[in-house]
């Protein structure tokens, strides 16, 4: 009888879905991109579990695979003068900005294991940001047609741009905690004209905790929506970069 219970417990443990989360601080965009590529490769072969990179970037503009450079409103040569970089990626979506005080979440997960399609996955990313905003009394909503992301009124608070290859995701979402919104004046954010950009700081009347706390809450919202049973938090980012030969 005891042996039977032990076997059942082992089966339950084997069915539990665990998410590994790396808390990484501020990371150069190209380093994070290279790391994502290597993690995606390992996730496809089953060498690693579902993984999330939780980080922020230095001031960086990124373009998606459609290469809509016309939505960059300043000459690329002038970006150094405002302390920003520009990088081209293979994610979906249009031009966007990443910078300090913005929560960036890059899930490297198997949609096949979860049983989600691409559209449902994007909607789940949106819902996680909406739930996070609600924790601080902010009413956010998903965008309308051709407006992927999360909005407060007509102002965008959260952006999404993903790439899915063989059922494995990379890139992800960016949620504005309290970034310097002036950087968004140099682009047409996400390629949508006549729309503004906002942040959690601007929209809430509550005192905000540290960014790290808010990023953790965001990941907890996402993990619950994706039905993970447990989260393994990792903070030794130098080990991760060393393993994959980055930096």
mmCIF file of C-alpha atoms in Angstrom:
data_model
loop_
_atom_site.group_PDB
_atom_site.id
_atom_site.type_symbol
_atom_site.label_atom_id
_atom_site.label_comp_id
_atom_site.label_asym_id
_atom_site.label_seq_id
_atom_site.Cartn_x
_atom_site.Cartn_y
_atom_site.Cartn_z
ATOM 1 C CA UNK A 1 0.000 0.000 0.000
ATOM 2 C CA UNK A 2 2.778 2.435 0.941
ATOM 3 C CA UNK A 3 4.653 1.417 -2.206
ATOM 4 C CA UNK A 4 1.552 2.123 -4.340
ATOM 5 C CA UNK A 5 1.194 5.611 -2.812
ATOM 6 C CA UNK A 6 4.870 6.283 -3.492
ATOM 7 C CA UNK A 7 4.435 5.312 -7.159
ATOM 8 C CA UNK A 8 1.391 7.581 -7.488
ATOM 9 C CA UNK A 9 3.303 10.473 -5.892
ATOM 10 C CA UNK A 10 6.125 10.013 -8.383
ATOM 11 C CA UNK A 11 3.641 10.077 -11.245
ATOM 12 C CA UNK A 12 2.083 13.272 -9.952
ATOM 13 C CA UNK A 13 5.517 14.855 -9.631
ATOM 14 C CA UNK A 14 6.384 13.836 -13.192
ATOM 15 C CA UNK A 15 3.200 15.489 -14.466
ATOM 16 C CA UNK A 16 3.879 18.769 -12.737
ATOM 17 C CA UNK A 17 4.829 21.531 -15.117
ATOM 18 C CA UNK A 18 7.725 23.676 -13.915
ATOM 19 C CA UNK A 19 8.854 26.984 -15.362
ATOM 20 C CA UNK A 20 12.457 28.109 -15.011
ATOM 21 C CA UNK A 21 12.876 31.887 -14.726
ATOM 22 C CA UNK A 22 16.182 33.740 -14.983
ATOM 23 C CA UNK A 23 16.187 37.174 -13.288
ATOM 24 C CA UNK A 24 18.847 39.061 -15.199
ATOM 25 C CA UNK A 25 18.759 42.816 -14.536
ATOM 26 C CA UNK A 26 19.831 45.108 -17.409
ATOM 27 C CA UNK A 27 21.209 43.173 -20.392
ATOM 28 C CA UNK A 28 22.565 44.403 -23.719
ATOM 29 C CA UNK A 29 20.031 43.641 -26.458
ATOM 30 C CA UNK A 30 22.360 41.638 -28.716
ATOM 31 C CA UNK A 31 23.562 39.514 -25.796
ATOM 32 C CA UNK A 32 19.949 38.726 -24.895
ATOM 33 C CA UNK A 33 19.129 37.940 -28.517
ATOM 34 C CA UNK A 34 22.062 35.556 -28.828
ATOM 35 C CA UNK A 35 21.088 33.878 -25.567
ATOM 36 C CA UNK A 36 17.506 33.433 -26.748
ATOM 37 C CA UNK A 37 18.688 31.773 -29.944
ATOM 38 C CA UNK A 38 20.824 29.278 -28.038
ATOM 39 C CA UNK A 39 18.076 28.550 -25.501
ATOM 40 C CA UNK A 40 15.542 28.018 -28.291
ATOM 41 C CA UNK A 41 17.827 25.494 -29.906
ATOM 42 C CA UNK A 42 18.186 23.605 -26.627
ATOM 43 C CA UNK A 43 14.439 23.775 -25.930
ATOM 44 C CA UNK A 44 13.691 22.232 -29.328
ATOM 45 C CA UNK A 45 15.880 19.240 -28.470
ATOM 46 C CA UNK A 46 14.528 18.946 -24.927
ATOM 47 C CA UNK A 47 17.806 19.842 -23.237
ATOM 48 C CA UNK A 48 16.152 22.524 -21.107
ATOM 49 C CA UNK A 49 12.661 23.015 -19.648
ATOM 50 C CA UNK A 50 10.320 25.877 -20.483
ATOM 51 C CA UNK A 51 12.301 28.990 -19.634
ATOM 52 C CA UNK A 52 11.731 32.718 -19.214
ATOM 53 C CA UNK A 53 14.305 35.491 -19.310
ATOM 54 C CA UNK A 54 13.209 38.424 -17.132
ATOM 55 C CA UNK A 55 15.268 41.539 -17.777
ATOM 56 C CA UNK A 56 15.530 45.140 -18.910
ATOM 57 C CA UNK A 57 17.547 46.661 -21.749
ATOM 58 C CA UNK A 58 19.619 49.811 -22.195
ATOM 59 C CA UNK A 59 17.864 52.286 -24.564
ATOM 60 C CA UNK A 60 17.252 50.239 -27.696
ATOM 61 C CA UNK A 61 14.969 50.426 -30.721
ATOM 62 C CA UNK A 62 14.131 47.181 -32.499
ATOM 63 C CA UNK A 63 12.490 46.494 -35.830
ATOM 64 C CA UNK A 64 10.525 43.331 -36.599
ATOM 65 C CA UNK A 65 10.854 41.113 -39.653
ATOM 66 C CA UNK A 66 8.791 43.498 -41.796
ATOM 67 C CA UNK A 67 11.645 46.043 -41.542
ATOM 68 C CA UNK A 68 9.362 49.085 -41.272
ATOM 69 C CA UNK A 69 12.251 51.525 -40.902
ATOM 70 C CA UNK A 70 10.010 54.397 -42.054
ATOM 71 C CA UNK A 71 8.515 54.317 -38.549
ATOM 72 C CA UNK A 72 11.860 55.445 -37.134
ATOM 73 C CA UNK A 73 11.458 59.239 -37.136
ATOM 74 C CA UNK A 74 15.118 60.214 -36.733
ATOM 75 C CA UNK A 75 18.116 59.284 -38.892
ATOM 76 C CA UNK A 76 19.749 56.110 -37.653
ATOM 77 C CA UNK A 77 23.048 57.979 -37.448
ATOM 78 C CA UNK A 78 21.542 60.315 -34.838
ATOM 79 C CA UNK A 79 20.560 57.570 -32.394
ATOM 80 C CA UNK A 80 23.944 57.645 -30.683
ATOM 81 C CA UNK A 81 23.278 61.279 -29.760
ATOM 82 C CA UNK A 82 20.250 60.230 -27.708
ATOM 83 C CA UNK A 83 22.056 57.254 -26.183
ATOM 84 C CA UNK A 84 20.147 54.587 -28.095
ATOM 85 C CA UNK A 85 20.874 51.673 -30.425
ATOM 86 C CA UNK A 86 18.889 50.143 -33.298
ATOM 87 C CA UNK A 87 18.688 46.408 -33.963
ATOM 88 C CA UNK A 88 16.900 44.311 -36.562
ATOM 89 C CA UNK A 89 15.124 41.142 -35.469
ATOM 90 C CA UNK A 90 13.031 38.282 -36.869
ATOM 91 C CA UNK A 91 10.129 38.731 -34.433
ATOM 92 C CA UNK A 92 6.656 39.784 -35.451
ATOM 93 C CA UNK A 93 5.394 43.295 -34.918
ATOM 94 C CA UNK A 94 6.667 46.740 -35.842
ATOM 95 C CA UNK A 95 9.239 49.097 -34.358
ATOM 96 C CA UNK A 96 9.368 49.421 -30.585
ATOM 97 C CA UNK A 97 11.546 50.803 -27.821
ATOM 98 C CA UNK A 98 13.179 49.028 -24.886
ATOM 99 C CA UNK A 99 14.842 50.781 -22.000
ATOM 100 C CA UNK A 100 15.409 50.926 -18.242
ATOM 101 C CA UNK A 101 12.280 50.744 -16.067
ATOM 102 C CA UNK A 102 10.532 48.591 -18.676
ATOM 103 C CA UNK A 103 9.814 44.952 -17.825
ATOM 104 C CA UNK A 104 10.920 42.661 -20.649
ATOM 105 C CA UNK A 105 9.877 39.009 -20.598
ATOM 106 C CA UNK A 106 11.211 36.502 -23.132
ATOM 107 C CA UNK A 107 9.477 33.108 -22.847
ATOM 108 C CA UNK A 108 11.267 30.168 -24.476
ATOM 109 C CA UNK A 109 8.486 27.624 -24.135
ATOM 110 C CA UNK A 110 6.911 24.765 -26.056
ATOM 111 C CA UNK A 111 3.423 25.701 -27.241
ATOM 112 C CA UNK A 112 2.875 22.092 -28.290
ATOM 113 C CA UNK A 113 3.404 20.886 -24.740
ATOM 114 C CA UNK A 114 0.980 23.510 -23.468
ATOM 115 C CA UNK A 115 -1.542 22.900 -26.228
ATOM 116 C CA UNK A 116 -1.743 26.534 -27.360
ATOM 117 C CA UNK A 117 -1.881 28.022 -30.820
ATOM 118 C CA UNK A 118 -0.080 31.226 -31.750
ATOM 119 C CA UNK A 119 -3.120 33.509 -31.415
ATOM 120 C CA UNK A 120 -4.090 32.120 -28.024
ATOM 121 C CA UNK A 121 -0.505 32.489 -26.855
ATOM 122 C CA UNK A 122 -0.417 36.172 -27.800
ATOM 123 C CA UNK A 123 -3.763 36.708 -26.079
ATOM 124 C CA UNK A 124 -2.317 35.104 -22.950
ATOM 125 C CA UNK A 125 0.630 37.490 -22.988
ATOM 126 C CA UNK A 126 -1.846 40.360 -23.238
ATOM 127 C CA UNK A 127 -3.946 39.020 -20.390
ATOM 128 C CA UNK A 128 -0.898 38.687 -18.115
ATOM 129 C CA UNK A 129 -0.137 42.390 -18.594
ATOM 130 C CA UNK A 130 -3.782 43.332 -18.081
ATOM 131 C CA UNK A 131 -3.843 41.388 -14.812
ATOM 132 C CA UNK A 132 -0.619 43.044 -13.681
ATOM 133 C CA UNK A 133 -2.036 46.495 -14.366
ATOM 134 C CA UNK A 134 -5.162 45.631 -12.390
ATOM 135 C CA UNK A 135 -3.030 44.890 -9.320
ATOM 136 C CA UNK A 136 -2.262 48.610 -9.263
ATOM 137 C CA UNK A 137 -5.794 49.807 -9.986
ATOM 138 C CA UNK A 138 -5.195 50.401 -13.696
ATOM 139 C CA UNK A 139 -7.853 49.260 -16.164
ATOM 140 C CA UNK A 140 -6.104 48.002 -19.273
ATOM 141 C CA UNK A 141 -7.454 46.236 -22.336
ATOM 142 C CA UNK A 142 -6.212 44.300 -25.350
ATOM 143 C CA UNK A 143 -5.883 46.215 -28.583
ATOM 144 C CA UNK A 144 -8.389 46.174 -31.398
ATOM 145 C CA UNK A 145 -7.818 44.890 -34.912
ATOM 146 C CA UNK A 146 -4.151 45.231 -35.903
ATOM 147 C CA UNK A 147 -3.360 46.633 -32.438
ATOM 148 C CA UNK A 148 -1.593 43.769 -30.680
ATOM 149 C CA UNK A 149 -0.585 44.667 -27.157
ATOM 150 C CA UNK A 150 -2.197 46.228 -24.098
ATOM 151 C CA UNK A 151 -3.748 49.668 -23.847
ATOM 152 C CA UNK A 152 -5.015 52.123 -21.252
ATOM 153 C CA UNK A 153 -7.561 54.133 -23.174
ATOM 154 C CA UNK A 154 -5.796 55.086 -26.416
ATOM 155 C CA UNK A 155 -2.314 54.818 -24.958
ATOM 156 C CA UNK A 156 -0.176 51.711 -25.106
ATOM 157 C CA UNK A 157 1.317 50.321 -21.917
ATOM 158 C CA UNK A 158 2.466 46.893 -23.115
ATOM 159 C CA UNK A 159 3.917 45.678 -26.423
ATOM 160 C CA UNK A 160 4.196 42.177 -27.871
ATOM 161 C CA UNK A 161 6.414 40.776 -30.591
ATOM 162 C CA UNK A 162 7.055 37.045 -30.837
ATOM 163 C CA UNK A 163 8.704 34.469 -33.025
ATOM 164 C CA UNK A 164 7.566 30.834 -33.046
ATOM 165 C CA UNK A 165 9.672 28.106 -34.657
ATOM 166 C CA UNK A 166 8.735 24.426 -34.499
ATOM 167 C CA UNK A 167 6.333 25.258 -31.690
ATOM 168 C CA UNK A 168 9.013 26.992 -29.564
ATOM 169 C CA UNK A 169 8.588 30.669 -28.713
ATOM 170 C CA UNK A 170 11.113 33.451 -28.351
ATOM 171 C CA UNK A 171 11.063 37.240 -28.019
ATOM 172 C CA UNK A 172 7.949 38.180 -26.041
ATOM 173 C CA UNK A 173 6.528 41.221 -24.251
ATOM 174 C CA UNK A 174 7.531 44.600 -22.858
ATOM 175 C CA UNK A 175 5.528 46.344 -20.122
ATOM 176 C CA UNK A 176 6.152 49.985 -19.293
ATOM 177 C CA UNK A 177 6.729 50.405 -15.564
ATOM 178 C CA UNK A 178 8.313 53.861 -15.644
ATOM 179 C CA UNK A 179 10.607 54.205 -18.670
ATOM 180 C CA UNK A 180 11.631 57.545 -20.167
ATOM 181 C CA UNK A 181 8.659 58.006 -22.498
ATOM 182 C CA UNK A 182 10.490 60.696 -24.487
ATOM 183 C CA UNK A 183 12.239 57.908 -26.390
ATOM 184 C CA UNK A 184 8.907 56.973 -27.946
ATOM 185 C CA UNK A 185 8.738 60.421 -29.587
ATOM 186 C CA UNK A 186 11.375 59.258 -32.064
ATOM 187 C CA UNK A 187 9.272 56.411 -33.487
ATOM 188 C CA UNK A 188 5.742 55.536 -34.534
ATOM 189 C CA UNK A 189 5.265 53.026 -31.692
ATOM 190 C CA UNK A 190 4.369 49.622 -33.105
ATOM 191 C CA UNK A 191 3.575 51.373 -36.396
ATOM 192 C CA UNK A 192 0.258 52.762 -35.123
ATOM 193 C CA UNK A 193 -0.359 56.436 -35.906
ATOM 194 C CA UNK A 194 -2.218 58.848 -33.615
ATOM 195 C CA UNK A 195 -1.810 56.683 -30.506
ATOM 196 C CA UNK A 196 0.158 57.509 -27.387
ATOM 197 C CA UNK A 197 2.290 55.551 -24.967
ATOM 198 C CA UNK A 198 1.872 55.399 -21.212
ATOM 199 C CA UNK A 199 3.335 53.657 -18.189
ATOM 200 C CA UNK A 200 2.243 52.139 -14.926
ATOM 201 C CA UNK A 201 3.757 55.096 -13.074
ATOM 202 C CA UNK A 202 1.635 57.560 -15.039
ATOM 203 C CA UNK A 203 -1.588 55.617 -14.644
ATOM 204 C CA UNK A 204 -1.603 54.543 -11.007
ATOM 205 C CA UNK A 205 -2.080 56.549 -7.833
ATOM 206 C CA UNK A 206 -0.286 53.907 -5.794
ATOM 207 C CA UNK A 207 3.339 53.945 -4.724
ATOM 208 C CA UNK A 208 5.156 51.441 -6.893
ATOM 209 C CA UNK A 209 7.487 48.817 -5.440
ATOM 210 C CA UNK A 210 10.871 48.065 -6.970
ATOM 211 C CA UNK A 211 10.905 47.057 -10.641
ATOM 212 C CA UNK A 212 12.085 43.582 -9.650
ATOM 213 C CA UNK A 213 8.907 43.074 -7.609
ATOM 214 C CA UNK A 214 6.683 44.164 -10.499
ATOM 215 C CA UNK A 215 8.520 41.935 -12.970
ATOM 216 C CA UNK A 216 8.090 39.005 -10.609
ATOM 217 C CA UNK A 217 4.348 39.718 -10.345
ATOM 218 C CA UNK A 218 4.104 39.841 -14.139
ATOM 219 C CA UNK A 219 5.761 36.447 -14.494
ATOM 220 C CA UNK A 220 3.557 34.979 -11.777
ATOM 221 C CA UNK A 221 0.484 36.190 -13.680
ATOM 222 C CA UNK A 222 1.799 34.631 -16.892
ATOM 223 C CA UNK A 223 2.798 31.342 -15.228
ATOM 224 C CA UNK A 224 -0.647 30.976 -13.690
ATOM 225 C CA UNK A 225 -2.396 31.666 -17.014
ATOM 226 C CA UNK A 226 -0.178 29.104 -18.730
ATOM 227 C CA UNK A 227 -0.956 26.638 -15.916
ATOM 228 C CA UNK A 228 2.504 25.981 -14.597
ATOM 229 C CA UNK A 229 2.549 24.244 -11.226
ATOM 230 C CA UNK A 230 5.820 25.718 -9.988
ATOM 231 C CA UNK A 231 8.386 28.386 -10.787
ATOM 232 C CA UNK A 232 12.115 27.881 -10.306
ATOM 233 C CA UNK A 233 13.756 31.289 -9.860
ATOM 234 C CA UNK A 234 17.388 31.616 -10.955
ATOM 235 C CA UNK A 235 19.613 34.675 -10.493
ATOM 236 C CA UNK A 236 23.104 33.520 -11.499
ATOM 237 C CA UNK A 237 23.033 35.095 -14.967
ATOM 238 C CA UNK A 238 26.818 35.032 -15.289
ATOM 239 C CA UNK A 239 26.632 31.231 -15.154
ATOM 240 C CA UNK A 240 24.039 31.241 -17.955
ATOM 241 C CA UNK A 241 26.186 33.445 -20.186
ATOM 242 C CA UNK A 242 29.253 31.329 -19.434
ATOM 243 C CA UNK A 243 27.488 28.080 -20.311
ATOM 244 C CA UNK A 244 26.427 29.461 -23.683
ATOM 245 C CA UNK A 245 29.683 31.233 -24.415
ATOM 246 C CA UNK A 246 28.298 34.775 -24.406
ATOM 247 C CA UNK A 247 30.421 37.763 -23.238
#
